[in-house]
Short mmCIF file of C-alpha atoms and ligand atoms in Angstrom, two decimals:
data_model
loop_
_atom_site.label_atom_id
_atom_site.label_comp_id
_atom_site.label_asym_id
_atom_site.label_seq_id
_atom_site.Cartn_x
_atom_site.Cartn_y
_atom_site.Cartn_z
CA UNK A 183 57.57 120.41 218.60
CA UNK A 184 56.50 121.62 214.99
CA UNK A 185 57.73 118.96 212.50
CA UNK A 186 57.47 118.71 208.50
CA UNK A 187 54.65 115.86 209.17
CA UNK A 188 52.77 118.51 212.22
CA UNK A 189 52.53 120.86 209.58
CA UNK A 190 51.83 118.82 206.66
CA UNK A 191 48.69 116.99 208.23
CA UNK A 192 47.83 120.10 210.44
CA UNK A 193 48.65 118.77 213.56
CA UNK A 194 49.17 120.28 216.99
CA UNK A 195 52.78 119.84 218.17
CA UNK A 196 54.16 116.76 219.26
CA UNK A 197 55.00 117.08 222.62
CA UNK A 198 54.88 113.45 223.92
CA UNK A 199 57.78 110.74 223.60
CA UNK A 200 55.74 107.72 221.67
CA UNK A 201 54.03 111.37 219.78
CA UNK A 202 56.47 110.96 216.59
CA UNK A 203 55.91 107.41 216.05
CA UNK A 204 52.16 107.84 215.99
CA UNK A 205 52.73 111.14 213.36
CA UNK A 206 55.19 108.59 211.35
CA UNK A 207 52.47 106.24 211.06
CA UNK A 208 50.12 108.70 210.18
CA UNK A 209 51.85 110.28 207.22
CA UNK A 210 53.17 106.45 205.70
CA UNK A 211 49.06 105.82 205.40
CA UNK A 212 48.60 109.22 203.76
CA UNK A 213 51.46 108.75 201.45
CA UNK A 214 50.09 105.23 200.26
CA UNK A 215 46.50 106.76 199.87
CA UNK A 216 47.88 109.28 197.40
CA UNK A 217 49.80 106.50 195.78
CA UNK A 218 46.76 105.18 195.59
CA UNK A 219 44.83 108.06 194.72
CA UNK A 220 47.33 109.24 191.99
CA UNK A 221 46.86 105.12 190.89
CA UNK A 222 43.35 105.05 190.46
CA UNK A 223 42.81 108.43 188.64
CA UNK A 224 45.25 107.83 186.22
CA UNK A 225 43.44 104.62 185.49
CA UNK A 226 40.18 106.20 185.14
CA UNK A 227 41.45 108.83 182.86
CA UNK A 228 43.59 106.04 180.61
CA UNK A 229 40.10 103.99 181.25
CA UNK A 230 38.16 107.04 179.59
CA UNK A 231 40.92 107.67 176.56
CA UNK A 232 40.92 103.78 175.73
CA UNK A 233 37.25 103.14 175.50
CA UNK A 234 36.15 106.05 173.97
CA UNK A 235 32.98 105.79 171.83
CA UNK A 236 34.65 106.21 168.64
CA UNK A 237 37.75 104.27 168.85
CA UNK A 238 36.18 100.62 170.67
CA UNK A 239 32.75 99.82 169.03
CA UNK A 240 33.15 96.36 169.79
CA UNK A 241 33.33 94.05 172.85
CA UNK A 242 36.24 91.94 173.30
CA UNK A 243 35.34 88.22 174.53
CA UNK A 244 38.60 87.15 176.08
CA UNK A 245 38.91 90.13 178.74
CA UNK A 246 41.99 91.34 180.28
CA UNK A 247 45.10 88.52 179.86
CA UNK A 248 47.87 90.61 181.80
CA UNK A 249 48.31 89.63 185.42
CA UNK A 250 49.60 93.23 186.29
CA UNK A 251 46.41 94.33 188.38
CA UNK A 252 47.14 90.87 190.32
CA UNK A 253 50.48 92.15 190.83
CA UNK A 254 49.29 95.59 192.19
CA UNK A 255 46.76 94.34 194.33
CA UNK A 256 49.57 91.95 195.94
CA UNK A 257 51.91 95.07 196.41
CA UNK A 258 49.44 96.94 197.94
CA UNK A 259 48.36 94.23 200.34
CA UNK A 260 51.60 93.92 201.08
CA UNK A 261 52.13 97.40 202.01
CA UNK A 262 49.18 97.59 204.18
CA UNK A 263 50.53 94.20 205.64
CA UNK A 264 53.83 96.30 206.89
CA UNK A 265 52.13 99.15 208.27
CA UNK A 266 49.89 97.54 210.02
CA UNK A 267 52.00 94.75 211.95
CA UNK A 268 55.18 96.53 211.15
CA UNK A 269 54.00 100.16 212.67
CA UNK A 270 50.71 99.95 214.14
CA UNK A 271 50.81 97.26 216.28
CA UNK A 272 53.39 97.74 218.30
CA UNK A 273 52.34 101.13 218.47
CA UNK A 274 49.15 99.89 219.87
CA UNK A 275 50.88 97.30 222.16
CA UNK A 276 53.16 99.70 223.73
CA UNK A 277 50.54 101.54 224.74
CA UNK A 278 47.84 99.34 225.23
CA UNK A 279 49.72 96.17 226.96
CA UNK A 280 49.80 95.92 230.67
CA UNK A 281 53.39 94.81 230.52
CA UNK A 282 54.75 97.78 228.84
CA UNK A 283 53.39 99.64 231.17
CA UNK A 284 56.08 101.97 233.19
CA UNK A 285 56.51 100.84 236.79
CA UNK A 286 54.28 103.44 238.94
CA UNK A 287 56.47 104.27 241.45
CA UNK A 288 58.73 105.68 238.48
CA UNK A 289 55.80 108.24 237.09
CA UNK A 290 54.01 110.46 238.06
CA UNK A 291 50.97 109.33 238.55
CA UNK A 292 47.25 111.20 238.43
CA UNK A 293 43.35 110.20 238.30
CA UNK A 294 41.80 112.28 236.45
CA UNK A 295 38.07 112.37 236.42
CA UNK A 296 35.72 113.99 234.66
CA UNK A 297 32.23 115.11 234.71
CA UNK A 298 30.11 117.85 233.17
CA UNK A 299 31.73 119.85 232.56
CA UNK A 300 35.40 119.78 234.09
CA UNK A 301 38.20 118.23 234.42
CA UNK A 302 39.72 116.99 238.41
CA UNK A 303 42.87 115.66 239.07
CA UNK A 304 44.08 113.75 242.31
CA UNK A 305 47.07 113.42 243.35
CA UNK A 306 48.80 111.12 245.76
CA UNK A 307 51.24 113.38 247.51
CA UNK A 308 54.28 113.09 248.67
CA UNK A 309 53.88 109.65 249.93
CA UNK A 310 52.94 108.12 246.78
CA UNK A 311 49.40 106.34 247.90
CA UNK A 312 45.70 107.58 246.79
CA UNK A 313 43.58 108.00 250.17
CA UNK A 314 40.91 106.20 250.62
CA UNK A 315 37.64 107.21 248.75
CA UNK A 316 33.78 105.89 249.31
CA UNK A 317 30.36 107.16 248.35
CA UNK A 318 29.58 108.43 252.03
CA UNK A 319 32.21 111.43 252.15
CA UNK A 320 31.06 112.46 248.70
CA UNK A 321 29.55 116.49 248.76
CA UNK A 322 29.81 119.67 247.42
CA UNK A 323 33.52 120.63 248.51
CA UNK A 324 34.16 117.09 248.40
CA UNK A 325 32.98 115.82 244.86
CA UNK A 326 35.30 112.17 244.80
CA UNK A 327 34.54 111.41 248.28
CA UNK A 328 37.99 111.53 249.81
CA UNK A 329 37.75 109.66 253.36
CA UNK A 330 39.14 112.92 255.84
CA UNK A 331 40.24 110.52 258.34
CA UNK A 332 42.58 108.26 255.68
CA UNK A 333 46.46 109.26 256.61
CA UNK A 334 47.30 107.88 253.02
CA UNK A 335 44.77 110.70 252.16
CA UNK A 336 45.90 113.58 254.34
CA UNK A 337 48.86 115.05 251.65
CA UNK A 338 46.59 114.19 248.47
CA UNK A 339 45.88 117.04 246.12
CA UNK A 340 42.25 117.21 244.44
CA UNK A 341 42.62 120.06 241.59
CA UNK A 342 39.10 120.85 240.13
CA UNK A 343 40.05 123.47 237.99
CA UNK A 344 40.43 121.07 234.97
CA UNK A 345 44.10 121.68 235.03
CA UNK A 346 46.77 118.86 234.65
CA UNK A 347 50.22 119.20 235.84
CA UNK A 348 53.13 116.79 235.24
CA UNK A 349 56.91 116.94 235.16
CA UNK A 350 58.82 116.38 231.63
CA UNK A 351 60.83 113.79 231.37
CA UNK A 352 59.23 111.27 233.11
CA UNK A 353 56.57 108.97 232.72
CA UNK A 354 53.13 110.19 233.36
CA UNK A 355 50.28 107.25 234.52
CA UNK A 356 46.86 108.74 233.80
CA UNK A 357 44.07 106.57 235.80
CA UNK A 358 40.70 107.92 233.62
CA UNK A 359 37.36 108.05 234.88
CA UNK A 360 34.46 109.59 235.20
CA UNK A 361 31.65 110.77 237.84
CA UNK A 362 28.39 110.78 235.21
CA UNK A 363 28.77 110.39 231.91
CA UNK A 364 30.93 109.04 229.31
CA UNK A 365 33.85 112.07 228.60
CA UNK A 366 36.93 111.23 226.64
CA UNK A 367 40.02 112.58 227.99
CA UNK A 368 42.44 113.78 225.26
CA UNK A 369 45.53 115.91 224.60
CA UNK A 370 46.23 116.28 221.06
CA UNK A 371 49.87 117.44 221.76
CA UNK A 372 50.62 114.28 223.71
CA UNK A 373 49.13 112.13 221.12
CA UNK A 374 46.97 110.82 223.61
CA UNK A 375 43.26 110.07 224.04
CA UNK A 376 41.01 107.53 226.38
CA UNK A 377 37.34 107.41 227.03
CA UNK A 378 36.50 108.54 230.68
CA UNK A 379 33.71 105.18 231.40
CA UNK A 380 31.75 105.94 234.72
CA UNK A 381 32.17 103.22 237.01
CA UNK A 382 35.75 102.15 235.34
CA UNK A 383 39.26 103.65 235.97
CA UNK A 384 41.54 102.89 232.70
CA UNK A 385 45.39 103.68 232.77
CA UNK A 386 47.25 105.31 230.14
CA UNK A 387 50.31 106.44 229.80
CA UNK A 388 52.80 109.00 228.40
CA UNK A 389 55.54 110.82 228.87
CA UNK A 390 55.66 114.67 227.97
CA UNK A 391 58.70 115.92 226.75
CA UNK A 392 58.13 119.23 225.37
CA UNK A 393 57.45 121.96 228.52
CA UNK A 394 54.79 123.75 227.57
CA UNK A 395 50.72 124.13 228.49
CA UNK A 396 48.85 122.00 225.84
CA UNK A 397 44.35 121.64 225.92
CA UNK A 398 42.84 119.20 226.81
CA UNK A 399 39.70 118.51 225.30
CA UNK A 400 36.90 116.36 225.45
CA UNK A 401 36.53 114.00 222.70
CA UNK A 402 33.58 113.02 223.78
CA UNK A 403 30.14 113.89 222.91
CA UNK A 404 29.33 114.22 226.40
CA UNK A 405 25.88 117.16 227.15
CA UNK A 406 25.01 120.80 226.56
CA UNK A 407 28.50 122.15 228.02
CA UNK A 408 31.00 119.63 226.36
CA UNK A 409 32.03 122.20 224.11
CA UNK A 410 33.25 124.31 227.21
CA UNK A 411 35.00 121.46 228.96
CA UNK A 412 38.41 122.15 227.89
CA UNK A 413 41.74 122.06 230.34
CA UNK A 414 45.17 122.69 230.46
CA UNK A 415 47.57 120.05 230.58
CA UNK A 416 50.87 121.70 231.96
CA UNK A 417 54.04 120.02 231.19
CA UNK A 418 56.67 121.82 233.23
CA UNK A 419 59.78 121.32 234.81
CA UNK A 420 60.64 118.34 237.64
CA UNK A 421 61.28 121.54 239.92
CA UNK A 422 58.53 123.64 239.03
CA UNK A 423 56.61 120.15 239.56
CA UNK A 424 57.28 119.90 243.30
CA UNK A 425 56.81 123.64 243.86
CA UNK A 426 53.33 123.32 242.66
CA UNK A 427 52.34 120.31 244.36
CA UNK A 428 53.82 121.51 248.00
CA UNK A 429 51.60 124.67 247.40
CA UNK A 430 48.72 122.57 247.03
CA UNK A 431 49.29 119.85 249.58
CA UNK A 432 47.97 120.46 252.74
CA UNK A 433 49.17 118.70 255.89
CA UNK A 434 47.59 119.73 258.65
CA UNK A 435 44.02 120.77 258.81
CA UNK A 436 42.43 120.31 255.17
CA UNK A 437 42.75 117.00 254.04
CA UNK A 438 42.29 117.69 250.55
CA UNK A 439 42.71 121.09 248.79
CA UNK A 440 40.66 122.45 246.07
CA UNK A 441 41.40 125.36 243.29
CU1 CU B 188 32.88 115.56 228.47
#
């Protein structure tokens, strides 16, 4: 969704419930650097007129008596006081804190892994629980070492075409890792960015509310291709959500299905 603020700081759409409150924040600590901006230069420029060479030859001992720079400083200590525990914060703890975090069996909810230079999300199926994975089933059709003899396993959808797909409207849990490097997964639209740590899965969470197919990128300095490993996060309809995951869950034969 295009607002005043999305097209005032440039931003992609805000697609994301917790999106505005971020782009809120944003634009109160843009308004109170041009405050302080507009502050400063007019200083310098009253600092130039009053101590021009020909009108102040001489020093003045006693220095500045008025307390209104005290004042200022004060005011704008207190501003930055507000938006930081007043906006910021809780901003940061609502996504951030553990306890915040939406009950899993209420979102829909993903790993998504990355490596150079793509993007793979698993799914848990229709029964809710991630199969079994370990270093030994690990090849080339097989790249997160899904165990093919897990039952929680047998419905899970593996997408490796660094496409994301999650239902408006409802939570999504994002479990973030990686298979070599450091990546960073992030989707601008969904306000919405966490470092992909090899050997760590970190949660994060969103909902989308906007339908719509949004990039993902990776913010993350991460080898030669990095540039090229972009995705598509696909925010689409509860329905259209189901369809897409019964085309790509398999139940009998493949375990795991690949695009
Ligand atoms: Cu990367």
């Amino acid at each position: 969704m295009e607002t005043l603020i999305t097209k005032l700081l440039h931003l992609p759409p805000v697609a994301s419930e917790h999106g505005q409150g971020l782009d809120n924040l944003m634009l109160y600590v843009h308004l109170l650097m041009f405050a302080l901006l507009l502050g400063w230069g007019a200083f310098f420029l009253y600092a130039l007129w009053r101590f021009r060479q020909s009108r102040s030859a001489k020093a003045n001992p006693e220095g500045v008596r008025s307390h209104v720079s005290s004042y200022l400083e004060v005011g704008v200590a207190v501003v930055e006081g507000i938006l930081l525990i007043g906006f910021a914060v809780p901003l940061w703890a609502r996504g951030a804190s553990f306890e915040n975090f939406p009950d899993e069996k209420e979102a829909t909810v993903v790993k998504v892994i990355g490596r150079q230079f793509n993007w793979m999300a698993w799914y848990p199926g229709a029964d809710g629980v991630f199969g079994r994975s370990a270093p030994e089933f690990v090849g080339d059709s097989n790249p997160l070492g899904v165990d093919p003899d897990d039952a929680n396993g047998k419905d899970d959808v593996v997408v490796e075409s660094s496409d994301v797909y999650a239902p408006v409207g409802k939570p999504v849990v994002a479990h973030i890792s990686s298979l070599d490097v450091i990546h960073s997964f992030s989707v601008k639209s969904m306000r919405v960015t966490q470092d992909a740590i090899p050997g760590l899965s970190i949660p994060v969470w969103f909902t989308p509310t906007v339908e719509g197919t949004y990039q993902i990128t990776c913010a993350q300095l991460c080898g030669q291709g990095h540039s090229s490993m972009r995705g598509l996060f696909h925010a689409v309809t509860p329905a259209e959500f189901t369809s897409w995951l019964g085309e790509h869950t398999r139940t009998s034969g493949e375990q795991v299905s690949y695009e």
